[in-house]
Tab-separated table of C-alpha atoms in Angstrom:
chain	number	residue	atom	x	y	z
A	163	MET	CA	-37.630	-35.242	-28.339
A	164	THR	CA	-37.077	-32.073	-30.051
A	165	LYS	CA	-39.144	-31.227	-33.124
A	166	THR	CA	-36.613	-31.966	-35.614
A	167	GLU	CA	-36.465	-35.431	-34.256
A	168	MET	CA	-40.313	-36.038	-34.306
A	169	SER	CA	-39.947	-34.659	-37.990
A	170	ARG	CA	-37.675	-37.334	-38.850
A	171	LEU	CA	-39.347	-40.120	-37.238
A	172	ASN	CA	-42.406	-38.812	-38.641
A	173	VAL	CA	-44.009	-38.509	-35.323
A	174	THR	CA	-46.771	-36.051	-34.539
A	175	PRO	CA	-46.129	-33.505	-32.182
A	176	ASP	CA	-48.948	-32.408	-29.602
A	177	ASP	CA	-51.568	-29.997	-30.690
A	178	ASP	CA	-49.951	-26.989	-28.484
A	179	THR	CA	-47.000	-27.498	-29.584
A	180	ALA	CA	-47.836	-27.538	-33.157
A	181	SER	CA	-50.167	-24.442	-32.741
A	182	ASN	CA	-47.399	-22.367	-30.884
A	183	ASN	CA	-45.065	-22.845	-33.747
A	184	SER	CA	-45.490	-19.568	-36.208
A	185	ASN	CA	-42.883	-20.805	-38.443
A	186	GLU	CA	-44.617	-24.076	-39.372
A	187	TYR	CA	-47.530	-25.702	-41.149
A	188	THR	CA	-49.010	-28.943	-40.457
A	189	ASP	CA	-50.318	-30.952	-43.961
A	190	PHE	CA	-53.705	-32.741	-44.403
A	191	ASN	CA	-52.925	-35.693	-42.355
A	192	ARG	CA	-51.610	-33.851	-39.473
A	193	LYS	CA	-48.319	-35.388	-39.945
A	194	ALA	CA	-44.870	-34.078	-39.134
A	195	PRO	CA	-44.439	-30.124	-39.453
A	196	ILE	CA	-43.186	-28.757	-42.840
A	197	ASN	CA	-40.948	-26.028	-42.653
A	198	SER	CA	-41.796	-23.406	-45.281
A	199	PRO	CA	-42.103	-20.144	-46.497
A	200	TYR	CA	-45.620	-19.836	-46.014
A	201	GLY	CA	-45.021	-20.255	-42.455
A	202	GLY	CA	-46.800	-17.770	-39.976
A	203	MET	CA	-49.514	-17.214	-42.542
A	204	ASP	CA	-53.204	-16.975	-41.711
A	205	PRO	CA	-55.220	-20.130	-42.707
A	206	GLU	CA	-57.022	-18.276	-45.337
A	207	ILE	CA	-53.902	-17.587	-47.072
A	208	GLN	CA	-52.575	-21.172	-46.936
A	209	ASN	CA	-56.266	-21.933	-48.446
A	210	PHE	CA	-55.433	-19.733	-51.292
A	211	LEU	CA	-52.689	-22.214	-52.176
A	212	PRO	CA	-53.877	-25.050	-54.440
A	213	ASP	CA	-54.722	-28.053	-52.391
A	214	HIS	CA	-52.318	-30.664	-54.494
A	215	MET	CA	-49.530	-28.581	-53.749
A	216	LEU	CA	-49.743	-28.589	-49.880
A	217	ALA	CA	-50.570	-32.084	-50.258
A	218	LYS	CA	-47.318	-33.219	-51.968
A	219	LYS	CA	-45.236	-30.810	-49.772
A	220	LYS	CA	-44.229	-28.657	-52.814
A	221	TYR	CA	-43.068	-25.831	-50.342
A	222	GLU	CA	-40.116	-27.069	-47.807
A	223	THR	CA	-37.577	-25.322	-47.041
A	224	ASP	CA	-36.430	-23.191	-49.876
A	225	TYR	CA	-38.807	-24.872	-51.947
A	226	GLN	CA	-36.016	-27.442	-52.927
A	227	SER	CA	-38.156	-30.229	-54.404
A	228	GLU	CA	-36.739	-31.609	-57.476
A	229	GLY	CA	-38.911	-30.899	-60.983
A	230	ASN	CA	-38.983	-33.745	-63.252
A	231	THR	CA	-39.717	-32.096	-66.606
A	232	SER	CA	-36.689	-31.454	-68.782
A	233	PHE	CA	-35.463	-28.197	-70.551
A	234	GLY	CA	-36.896	-29.258	-74.105
A	235	MET	CA	-40.126	-30.039	-72.670
A	236	SER	CA	-40.238	-26.946	-70.463
A	237	ALA	CA	-39.197	-24.571	-73.258
A	238	PHE	CA	-42.298	-26.390	-75.521
A	239	ASN	CA	-44.623	-26.027	-72.514
A	240	LEU	CA	-43.670	-22.424	-72.223
A	241	SER	CA	-43.842	-21.653	-75.913
A	242	ASN	CA	-47.301	-23.183	-75.812
A	243	ALA	CA	-48.388	-20.622	-72.835
A	244	ILE	CA	-46.968	-17.944	-75.207
A	245	MET	CA	-48.530	-18.807	-78.445
A	246	GLY	CA	-52.030	-17.767	-78.843
A	247	SER	CA	-54.975	-16.126	-80.484
A	248	GLY	CA	-52.550	-12.799	-80.989
A	249	ILE	CA	-50.784	-14.366	-83.545
A	250	LEU	CA	-53.960	-13.652	-85.782
A	251	GLY	CA	-53.759	-9.753	-85.158
A	252	LEU	CA	-50.238	-9.095	-85.962
A	253	SER	CA	-50.527	-9.044	-89.694
A	254	PHE	CA	-53.185	-6.127	-88.855
A	255	ALA	CA	-50.770	-4.659	-86.563
A	256	MET	CA	-48.021	-4.550	-89.000
A	257	ALA	CA	-50.341	-2.877	-91.554
A	258	ASN	CA	-51.182	-0.157	-89.284
A	259	THR	CA	-47.430	0.618	-88.091
A	260	GLY	CA	-45.205	-0.357	-91.425
A	261	ILE	CA	-42.683	-3.131	-91.391
A	262	ILE	CA	-39.782	-1.334	-89.773
A	263	THR	CA	-41.749	0.139	-86.808
A	264	PHE	CA	-43.782	-3.469	-86.267
A	265	VAL	CA	-40.250	-5.012	-86.339
A	266	VAL	CA	-38.914	-2.707	-83.851
A	267	LEU	CA	-41.841	-2.962	-81.872
A	268	LEU	CA	-41.754	-6.844	-81.590
A	269	ILE	CA	-37.933	-6.723	-80.648
A	270	ALA	CA	-38.738	-4.354	-77.739
A	271	VAL	CA	-41.788	-6.202	-76.389
A	272	ALA	CA	-40.087	-9.472	-76.351
A	273	LEU	CA	-36.786	-8.321	-74.576
A	274	PHE	CA	-39.538	-6.356	-72.096
A	275	SER	CA	-41.070	-9.820	-71.613
A	276	LEU	CA	-37.499	-11.441	-70.966
A	277	TYR	CA	-36.723	-8.756	-68.665
A	278	SER	CA	-39.973	-9.128	-66.775
A	279	ILE	CA	-39.427	-13.100	-66.369
A	280	HIS	CA	-36.040	-12.527	-64.867
A	281	LEU	CA	-37.199	-9.888	-62.567
A	282	LEU	CA	-40.007	-12.441	-61.684
A	283	LEU	CA	-37.855	-15.655	-61.304
A	284	LYS	CA	-35.397	-13.501	-59.034
A	285	THR	CA	-38.635	-12.448	-56.496
A	286	ALA	CA	-39.562	-15.933	-56.587
A	287	ASN	CA	-35.845	-17.225	-55.501
A	288	GLU	CA	-36.041	-14.670	-53.032
A	289	VAL	CA	-39.412	-15.289	-51.426
A	290	GLY	CA	-39.381	-18.931	-52.012
A	291	SER	CA	-42.452	-18.935	-53.979
A	292	VAL	CA	-43.895	-20.114	-57.000
A	293	GLN	CA	-47.042	-18.344	-56.821
A	294	TYR	CA	-47.923	-15.475	-58.617
A	295	GLU	CA	-50.639	-14.326	-56.335
A	296	HIS	CA	-48.637	-15.071	-53.284
A	297	LEU	CA	-45.762	-13.014	-54.435
A	298	GLY	CA	-48.439	-10.425	-54.433
A	299	TYR	CA	-49.640	-10.786	-50.641
A	300	LYS	CA	-45.986	-11.209	-49.577
A	301	ALA	CA	-45.284	-7.795	-51.037
A	302	TYR	CA	-48.586	-5.740	-50.623
A	303	GLY	CA	-50.815	-7.746	-48.823
A	304	TRP	CA	-54.439	-8.108	-50.024
A	305	ILE	CA	-54.078	-5.278	-52.516
A	306	GLY	CA	-51.180	-7.253	-54.023
A	307	LYS	CA	-52.981	-10.385	-53.848
A	308	LEU	CA	-55.981	-8.762	-55.537
A	309	ALA	CA	-53.867	-7.035	-58.269
A	310	ALA	CA	-52.180	-10.025	-59.108
A	311	SER	CA	-55.753	-12.252	-59.531
A	312	GLY	CA	-57.528	-9.472	-61.076
A	313	SER	CA	-54.911	-9.252	-63.757
A	314	ILE	CA	-54.639	-12.789	-64.326
A	315	THR	CA	-58.669	-13.106	-64.346
A	316	MET	CA	-58.578	-10.292	-66.956
A	317	GLN	CA	-56.110	-11.537	-69.411
A	318	ASN	CA	-57.523	-15.011	-69.343
A	319	ILE	CA	-60.900	-13.818	-70.107
A	320	GLY	CA	-59.214	-11.438	-72.868
A	321	ALA	CA	-57.769	-15.019	-74.061
A	322	MET	CA	-61.208	-16.689	-73.720
A	323	SER	CA	-62.760	-14.048	-75.704
A	324	SER	CA	-60.332	-14.051	-78.621
A	325	TYR	CA	-60.823	-17.979	-78.631
A	326	LEU	CA	-64.406	-17.838	-79.026
A	327	TYR	CA	-64.159	-14.858	-81.513
A	328	ILE	CA	-62.463	-17.391	-83.621
A	329	VAL	CA	-64.961	-19.732	-83.345
A	330	LYS	CA	-67.644	-17.085	-84.039
A	331	TYR	CA	-65.743	-15.880	-87.188
A	332	GLU	CA	-64.285	-19.059	-88.625
A	333	LEU	CA	-66.898	-21.832	-87.514
A	334	PRO	CA	-69.412	-20.262	-90.040
A	335	LEU	CA	-67.202	-20.361	-92.701
A	336	VAL	CA	-66.051	-23.953	-91.998
A	337	ILE	CA	-69.705	-24.907	-92.298
A	338	HIS	CA	-70.839	-22.798	-95.413
A	339	GLY	CA	-67.781	-24.484	-97.143
A	340	PHE	CA	-68.722	-27.821	-96.590
A	341	VAL	CA	-72.504	-27.553	-97.048
A	342	GLY	CA	-72.224	-24.910	-99.789
A	343	GLY	CA	-75.248	-22.871	-100.897
A	344	GLU	CA	-75.458	-18.964	-100.495
A	345	ASN	CA	-75.488	-17.530	-96.835
A	346	SER	CA	-79.157	-16.471	-96.579
A	347	GLY	CA	-79.272	-16.186	-93.032
A	348	GLN	CA	-79.630	-19.917	-91.889
A	349	TRP	CA	-79.138	-20.313	-88.225
A	350	TYR	CA	-76.148	-22.503	-88.649
A	351	LEU	CA	-74.323	-19.893	-90.287
A	352	ASN	CA	-74.749	-17.121	-87.917
A	353	GLY	CA	-71.781	-17.018	-85.662
A	354	ASP	CA	-73.413	-15.828	-82.498
A	355	TYR	CA	-75.635	-18.578	-82.421
A	356	LEU	CA	-72.778	-21.021	-83.136
A	357	VAL	CA	-70.506	-19.635	-80.247
A	358	VAL	CA	-73.301	-20.136	-77.957
A	359	ILE	CA	-73.972	-23.845	-78.822
A	360	VAL	CA	-70.238	-24.692	-78.954
A	361	SER	CA	-69.992	-23.011	-75.514
A	362	LEU	CA	-72.878	-25.141	-74.197
A	363	VAL	CA	-72.261	-28.551	-76.126
A	364	ILE	CA	-68.596	-28.819	-75.949
A	365	ILE	CA	-66.677	-26.175	-73.711
A	366	LEU	CA	-69.231	-26.338	-70.418
A	367	PRO	CA	-68.728	-30.126	-69.810
A	368	LEU	CA	-65.295	-29.708	-69.736
A	369	SER	CA	-65.070	-26.465	-67.785
A	370	LEU	CA	-67.202	-28.269	-65.078
A	371	LEU	CA	-64.762	-30.854	-64.201
A	372	LYS	CA	-63.460	-30.338	-60.728
A	373	THR	CA	-59.683	-31.188	-61.392
A	374	LEU	CA	-57.429	-30.784	-64.394
A	375	GLY	CA	-53.747	-30.766	-64.667
A	376	TYR	CA	-51.863	-27.669	-65.095
A	377	LEU	CA	-50.370	-27.773	-68.519
A	378	GLY	CA	-51.621	-31.099	-68.795
A	379	TYR	CA	-53.117	-29.680	-72.306
A	380	THR	CA	-49.943	-29.181	-73.947
A	381	SER	CA	-49.771	-32.102	-76.082
A	382	GLY	CA	-48.222	-30.001	-78.762
A	383	PHE	CA	-51.523	-29.947	-80.852
A	384	SER	CA	-52.180	-26.183	-80.226
A	385	LEU	CA	-48.736	-25.262	-81.565
A	386	LEU	CA	-48.706	-27.613	-84.215
A	387	CYS	CA	-52.043	-26.048	-85.324
A	388	MET	CA	-50.380	-22.640	-85.385
A	389	VAL	CA	-47.076	-24.117	-86.994
A	390	PHE	CA	-49.654	-25.455	-89.863
A	391	PHE	CA	-51.408	-21.734	-89.847
A	392	LEU	CA	-48.042	-20.521	-90.329
A	393	ILE	CA	-47.316	-22.608	-93.229
A	394	VAL	CA	-50.261	-22.129	-94.885
A	395	VAL	CA	-50.025	-18.208	-94.777
A	396	ILE	CA	-46.511	-18.139	-96.301
A	397	TYR	CA	-47.723	-20.537	-99.200
A	398	LYS	CA	-50.788	-18.553	-99.980
A	399	LYS	CA	-48.680	-15.278	-100.340
A	400	SER	CA	-47.428	-16.894	-103.818
A	401	GLN	CA	-51.331	-17.806	-104.504
A	402	ILE	CA	-53.298	-14.704	-104.082
A	403	PRO	CA	-52.683	-11.830	-106.609
A	404	CYS	CA	-52.169	-8.003	-105.858
A	405	PRO	CA	-54.463	-6.190	-105.719
A	406	LEU	CA	-57.264	-8.180	-104.627
A	407	GLU	CA	-59.970	-9.312	-107.505
A	408	GLU	CA	-62.492	-6.936	-106.116
A	409	ASP	CA	-60.401	-3.904	-105.537
A	410	ALA	CA	-58.533	-4.184	-109.175
A	411	LEU	CA	-61.409	-2.847	-111.128
A	412	ASN	CA	-61.529	0.330	-109.227
A	413	LEU	CA	-57.920	0.694	-108.950
A	414	THR	CA	-57.434	-0.145	-112.676
A	415	LEU	CA	-60.136	2.662	-113.308
A	416	ASN	CA	-58.252	5.104	-111.220
A	417	ASN	CA	-54.995	4.233	-113.011
A	418	THR	CA	-56.391	5.048	-116.366
A	419	LEU	CA	-57.831	8.577	-114.903
A	420	VAL	CA	-54.350	9.250	-114.098
A	421	GLU	CA	-52.808	8.495	-116.913
A	422	LEU	CA	-55.223	10.476	-119.036
A	423	THR	CA	-54.865	13.513	-116.749
A	424	ALA	CA	-51.297	13.231	-116.865
A	425	ALA	CA	-51.428	13.036	-121.002
A	426	SER	CA	-53.814	16.190	-121.044
A	427	TYR	CA	-51.641	18.501	-119.384
A	428	HIS	CA	-48.398	16.969	-120.914
A	429	ALA	CA	-47.049	16.074	-117.334
A	430	PRO	CA	-45.213	13.190	-116.470
A	431	ASN	CA	-47.076	9.969	-115.221
A	432	GLU	CA	-47.847	9.951	-111.623
A	433	THR	CA	-47.739	6.638	-109.392
A	434	SER	CA	-49.848	4.261	-110.222
A	435	PRO	CA	-52.509	3.185	-107.513
A	436	ILE	CA	-52.331	-0.118	-108.386
A	437	SER	CA	-48.181	-0.303	-107.655
A	438	GLU	CA	-49.192	1.959	-104.555
A	439	ALA	CA	-51.434	-0.445	-103.012
A	440	CYS	CA	-49.274	-3.458	-103.840
A	441	LYS	CA	-46.356	-1.699	-102.345
A	442	PRO	CA	-45.283	-2.599	-98.527
A	443	LYS	CA	-45.122	0.587	-96.054
A	444	MET	CA	-41.823	0.770	-93.995
A	445	PHE	CA	-43.818	3.202	-91.627
A	446	VAL	CA	-47.429	3.912	-91.341
A	447	PHE	CA	-49.285	6.048	-88.754
A	448	ASN	CA	-53.002	6.363	-88.486
A	449	SER	CA	-55.820	5.774	-86.039
A	450	GLN	CA	-55.651	2.124	-85.944
A	451	THR	CA	-51.804	2.375	-85.095
A	452	VAL	CA	-52.636	2.698	-81.230
A	453	TYR	CA	-53.743	-0.875	-81.276
A	454	ALA	CA	-50.257	-2.336	-82.277
A	455	VAL	CA	-48.555	-2.234	-78.529
A	456	PRO	CA	-51.274	-3.765	-77.050
A	457	ILE	CA	-51.563	-6.343	-79.648
A	458	LEU	CA	-47.951	-7.082	-79.282
A	459	THR	CA	-48.123	-7.345	-75.325
A	460	PHE	CA	-51.090	-9.469	-75.413
A	461	SER	CA	-49.207	-11.928	-77.809
A	462	PHE	CA	-46.287	-12.343	-75.534
A	463	VAL	CA	-48.300	-12.746	-72.262
A	464	CYS	CA	-47.146	-16.118	-70.338
A	465	HIS	CA	-46.045	-14.935	-67.103
A	466	PRO	CA	-48.797	-16.599	-65.033
A	467	SER	CA	-47.047	-19.972	-66.553
A	468	VAL	CA	-43.844	-19.020	-65.944
A	469	LEU	CA	-43.539	-20.058	-62.153
A	470	PRO	CA	-45.298	-23.394	-62.436
A	471	ILE	CA	-43.124	-24.261	-65.240
A	472	TYR	CA	-40.483	-23.233	-63.350
A	473	GLU	CA	-41.457	-25.395	-60.327
A	474	GLU	CA	-41.408	-28.440	-62.695
A	475	LEU	CA	-37.922	-27.995	-64.378
A	476	LYS	CA	-35.433	-30.888	-63.777
A	477	ASP	CA	-32.321	-29.488	-62.113
A	478	ARG	CA	-34.030	-25.981	-61.278
A	479	ASN	CA	-32.214	-23.159	-60.988
A	480	ARG	CA	-33.101	-19.551	-61.904
A	481	LYS	CA	-30.379	-19.437	-64.901
A	482	ARG	CA	-31.930	-22.571	-66.416
A	483	MET	CA	-35.289	-21.184	-66.460
A	484	GLN	CA	-34.319	-17.954	-67.662
A	485	ASN	CA	-32.684	-20.001	-70.897
A	486	VAL	CA	-35.852	-21.798	-71.057
A	487	ALA	CA	-37.524	-18.354	-71.519
A	488	ASN	CA	-34.759	-17.200	-74.184
A	489	VAL	CA	-35.298	-20.314	-76.205
A	490	SER	CA	-39.140	-20.224	-76.197
A	491	PHE	CA	-39.148	-16.344	-76.886
A	492	PHE	CA	-36.886	-16.586	-79.806
A	493	ALA	CA	-39.212	-19.287	-81.374
A	494	MET	CA	-42.250	-17.750	-80.515
A	495	PHE	CA	-40.460	-14.276	-82.175
A	496	VAL	CA	-39.613	-15.864	-85.263
A	497	MET	CA	-43.282	-17.434	-85.670
A	498	TYR	CA	-44.892	-14.176	-85.052
A	499	LEU	CA	-42.880	-11.727	-87.444
A	500	LEU	CA	-43.253	-14.472	-90.258
A	501	ALA	CA	-46.875	-14.542	-89.977
A	502	ALA	CA	-47.175	-10.948	-89.689
A	503	LEU	CA	-45.213	-10.229	-92.707
A	504	PHE	CA	-46.403	-12.851	-95.069
A	505	GLY	CA	-49.856	-12.033	-93.963
A	506	TYR	CA	-49.273	-8.316	-94.658
A	507	LEU	CA	-47.680	-9.126	-97.905
A	508	THR	CA	-50.660	-11.131	-99.134
A	509	PHE	CA	-53.025	-8.121	-98.190
A	510	TYR	CA	-51.347	-4.943	-97.602
A	511	GLY	CA	-53.727	-2.382	-96.202
A	512	LYS	CA	-56.528	-4.636	-96.530
A	513	VAL	CA	-55.709	-7.097	-94.059
A	514	GLU	CA	-58.217	-7.305	-91.173
A	515	ASP	CA	-57.856	-7.441	-87.585
A	516	GLU	CA	-58.460	-11.419	-87.675
A	517	LEU	CA	-56.096	-12.518	-90.224
A	518	LEU	CA	-57.947	-16.013	-91.314
A	519	HIS	CA	-60.954	-14.203	-91.928
A	520	THR	CA	-59.155	-12.183	-94.304
A	521	TYR	CA	-58.775	-14.875	-96.593
A	522	LYS	CA	-62.646	-15.063	-97.138
A	523	LYS	CA	-62.294	-11.922	-99.436
A	524	VAL	CA	-60.408	-14.017	-102.297
A	525	LEU	CA	-61.258	-17.620	-101.424
A	526	ASP	CA	-64.630	-18.528	-100.755
A	527	PHE	CA	-63.793	-22.239	-100.685
A	528	ASP	CA	-60.270	-23.609	-100.361
A	529	LEU	CA	-59.393	-27.000	-99.057
A	530	ILE	CA	-56.505	-25.701	-97.352
A	531	LEU	CA	-57.880	-23.117	-95.670
A	532	ILE	CA	-60.822	-25.059	-94.721
A	533	ILE	CA	-58.452	-27.414	-93.097
A	534	VAL	CA	-56.246	-24.958	-91.367
A	535	ARG	CA	-59.444	-23.375	-90.148
A	536	LEU	CA	-60.792	-26.464	-88.451
A	537	ALA	CA	-57.367	-27.468	-86.837
A	538	VAL	CA	-57.261	-23.857	-85.434
A	539	LEU	CA	-60.823	-23.852	-84.451
A	540	VAL	CA	-60.426	-27.394	-82.557
A	541	ALA	CA	-57.215	-26.018	-80.792
A	542	VAL	CA	-58.953	-23.224	-79.739
A	543	THR	CA	-61.932	-24.677	-78.494
A	544	LEU	CA	-60.130	-27.381	-76.132
A	545	THR	CA	-58.356	-24.384	-74.767
A	546	VAL	CA	-60.914	-22.578	-73.631
A	547	PRO	CA	-61.962	-24.635	-70.484
A	548	ILE	CA	-58.261	-24.700	-69.895
A	549	VAL	CA	-57.901	-20.946	-69.547
A	550	LEU	CA	-60.991	-21.018	-67.753
A	551	PHE	CA	-59.776	-22.995	-64.776
A	552	PRO	CA	-57.598	-20.471	-63.071
A	553	ILE	CA	-60.067	-17.639	-63.477
A	554	ARG	CA	-62.484	-19.835	-61.650
A	555	ASN	CA	-60.015	-20.758	-59.065
A	556	SER	CA	-59.165	-16.877	-58.459
A	557	VAL	CA	-62.727	-16.147	-57.827
A	558	GLN	CA	-63.049	-19.055	-55.508
A	559	GLN	CA	-60.196	-18.019	-53.628
A	560	MET	CA	-60.771	-14.362	-53.523
A	561	PHE	CA	-64.438	-14.763	-52.170
A	562	PHE	CA	-64.863	-18.745	-50.809
A	563	ALA	CA	-61.443	-19.694	-49.939
A	564	LYS	CA	-62.753	-20.497	-46.180
A	565	TYR	CA	-65.772	-22.732	-47.517
A	566	ASP	CA	-65.391	-26.558	-48.648
A	567	PHE	CA	-65.844	-27.337	-52.151
A	568	ASN	CA	-69.472	-26.812	-53.180
A	569	TRP	CA	-70.777	-28.348	-56.856
A	570	TYR	CA	-73.619	-25.518	-57.090
A	571	ARG	CA	-71.096	-22.623	-56.562
A	572	HIS	CA	-68.455	-24.400	-59.005
A	573	ALA	CA	-71.174	-24.846	-61.506
A	574	PHE	CA	-72.706	-21.195	-61.135
A	575	ILE	CA	-69.094	-19.607	-61.341
A	576	THR	CA	-68.316	-21.481	-64.705
A	577	LEU	CA	-71.483	-20.560	-66.023
A	578	ALA	CA	-71.355	-17.037	-64.890
A	579	LEU	CA	-67.678	-16.523	-66.587
A	580	LEU	CA	-68.862	-18.442	-69.708
A	581	GLY	CA	-71.957	-16.571	-69.972
A	582	PHE	CA	-70.058	-13.167	-69.535
A	583	THR	CA	-67.616	-14.051	-72.136
A	584	ASN	CA	-70.122	-14.766	-74.607
A	585	LEU	CA	-71.636	-11.558	-74.218
A	586	LEU	CA	-68.498	-10.164	-74.634
A	587	VAL	CA	-68.050	-12.256	-77.813
A	588	ILE	CA	-71.334	-11.176	-79.274
A	589	PHE	CA	-71.961	-7.720	-78.290
A	590	VAL	CA	-67.987	-6.202	-78.632
A	591	PRO	CA	-67.628	-5.237	-82.527
A	592	THR	CA	-64.273	-6.575	-83.224
A	593	ILE	CA	-61.701	-9.010	-81.624
A	594	ARG	CA	-59.189	-5.873	-82.156
A	595	ASP	CA	-60.941	-4.411	-79.345
A	596	ILE	CA	-60.197	-7.449	-76.957
A	597	PHE	CA	-56.637	-7.330	-78.108
A	598	GLY	CA	-56.421	-3.898	-77.636
A	599	PHE	CA	-58.178	-3.459	-74.064
A	600	ILE	CA	-56.553	-6.403	-72.361
A	601	GLY	CA	-53.388	-5.479	-74.078
A	602	ALA	CA	-53.327	-2.293	-72.687
A	603	SER	CA	-54.448	-3.374	-69.031
A	604	ALA	CA	-54.023	-6.799	-67.901
A	605	ALA	CA	-51.106	-7.421	-70.129
A	606	ALA	CA	-49.198	-4.544	-69.438
A	607	MET	CA	-49.541	-5.369	-65.652
A	608	LEU	CA	-48.383	-8.611	-65.873
A	609	ILE	CA	-45.423	-7.779	-68.190
A	610	PHE	CA	-44.518	-4.628	-67.002
A	611	ILE	CA	-46.246	-3.178	-63.418
A	612	LEU	CA	-46.155	-6.384	-61.340
A	613	PRO	CA	-42.816	-8.510	-61.746
A	614	SER	CA	-41.130	-4.962	-61.291
A	615	ALA	CA	-43.335	-4.147	-57.977
A	616	PHE	CA	-42.884	-7.140	-56.755
A	617	TYR	CA	-39.291	-6.896	-57.306
A	618	ILE	CA	-38.660	-3.615	-55.958
A	619	LYS	CA	-40.402	-4.722	-52.972
A	620	LEU	CA	-39.376	-8.008	-52.052
A	621	VAL	CA	-35.681	-8.389	-53.091
A	622	THR	CA	-34.514	-6.918	-50.007
A	623	LYS	CA	-30.747	-7.859	-50.055
A	624	GLU	CA	-30.511	-5.094	-53.030
A	625	PRO	CA	-30.319	-1.469	-51.935
A	626	MET	CA	-32.696	1.160	-53.740
A	627	LYS	CA	-29.792	2.819	-55.405
A	628	SER	CA	-28.234	-0.504	-56.945
A	629	LEU	CA	-28.162	-0.583	-60.656
A	630	GLN	CA	-30.856	-3.596	-60.601
A	631	LYS	CA	-33.355	-1.716	-58.534
A	632	ILE	CA	-33.153	1.369	-60.656
A	633	GLY	CA	-33.639	-0.715	-63.572
A	634	ALA	CA	-36.984	-2.052	-62.173
A	635	ILE	CA	-38.041	1.191	-60.993
A	636	LEU	CA	-37.489	2.795	-64.794
A	637	PHE	CA	-39.221	-0.665	-66.081
A	638	LEU	CA	-42.560	0.003	-63.540
A	639	SER	CA	-42.377	3.718	-64.745
A	640	ALA	CA	-42.571	2.535	-68.446
A	641	GLY	CA	-45.130	-0.005	-67.852
A	642	ILE	CA	-47.315	2.944	-66.165
A	643	ILE	CA	-46.582	5.109	-69.188
A	644	VAL	CA	-47.502	2.072	-71.701
A	645	MET	CA	-50.620	1.551	-69.660
A	646	ILE	CA	-51.819	4.816	-69.409
A	647	GLY	CA	-50.808	5.939	-72.921
A	648	SER	CA	-52.442	2.842	-74.534
A	649	MET	CA	-55.667	3.097	-72.786
A	650	GLY	CA	-56.289	6.315	-73.553
A	651	LEU	CA	-55.575	6.377	-76.899
A	652	ILE	CA	-57.869	3.608	-77.588
A	653	ILE	CA	-60.557	5.113	-75.477
A	654	LEU	CA	-60.193	8.529	-77.714
A	655	ASP	CA	-60.592	5.942	-80.568
A	656	TRP	CA	-63.564	4.398	-79.441
A	657	VAL	CA	-65.280	7.792	-78.724
A	658	HIS	CA	-64.227	8.970	-81.952
A	659	ASN	CA	-65.814	6.091	-83.881
A	660	SER	CA	-68.950	6.048	-81.803
A	661	LYS	CA	-69.637	9.598	-83.068
A	662	PRO	CA	-72.745	9.994	-85.852
């Protein structure tokens, strides 16, 4: 009986026959061999793949198993993967680049991200894999696997940090809004204490769960919270005067001095400081401009989620998934642009690196803002455990892939990751630094460098002199320049600000 006949009859071959077949692996129940693009890998690499994928035989020949998620739901899932805390920093980026510069950068980063998804999907089709880390291993061995795993880990730690920053900044304001009174240093109004309490009481128990369905959290609540946030930002633009009340007196005095000086010299009246403070800038360049590109790249990173969503897409093909990405990116582009524009036009040069926190300047207690703060807090708090799962999985697979599951190791890794993230949130001064550093490093790797590097190495049917390969090489070079340039400028800014 041939192996094909045995497979059709679900007959288990003898151990010698199975072990001699270098292009097949056997599932957990030692049933019929499964033809797979992972054939010939050593057991450790097979262990690197999630167990549920092997058990469900996801990777049969050419991974032709059908997904069951509709186009609309896939676009919704990818939109959720794109949308994150980065939206809170976009008004700060616009204030430090100007409206026209910001729009150009936003369009460029969105298009670059879509192009990198195109490269990623084409590479996945060529290799027959929907695992980001496996693409890295297939392309460059352990170095590629480590680069992919490390970039995803850094990106997710950055995302976790940004979420916990929101808890640190916004939860004290929510509590103060409900209890009232003066903030005289009460422990329950200290953001450092609160972020640790929330991490231990809410996030840690959820993070200790052994398994969690990928993208199972995408119930739409997080996205709806951000839509609500956008509506409030647009609405509050008409309610908050310019200049802010705390700045109005100083600007009025400056305006009076300008008028008196002009009158004494019989000179024409100069531009009013008040009008200048409330005038949108088209182009801006200052020391904070260097954070704009990293913030934008951080906001558009969704690449670790693209391949799992592609795997579950109904009637799956590359063109259909690219259309899912196009729809999702266009929706997020519109949301990002509106949030950045109306946030900037509300506070102009006074906008802070976390937009919600800026409203404290003018609205100490506002019921609508309290509600939107609470909604965003709940959304980001419940998202932290989901972001932590892939980091822990990468650590487990990098260092403990050959070992069976152990609750003590599982809990220790979880506590270590959560503790490290809390230390970042407590000791790193601003969320801007997290957006900047992660956006310039891990986000640049996931958007620019890794997809193009995998494509150049693994898509062998296209010659190196082809237009597609040349485009990928240029994209890779641009990514390296963006990463090195952004990191260098950010480090220079840190050094400059650290000087007494």
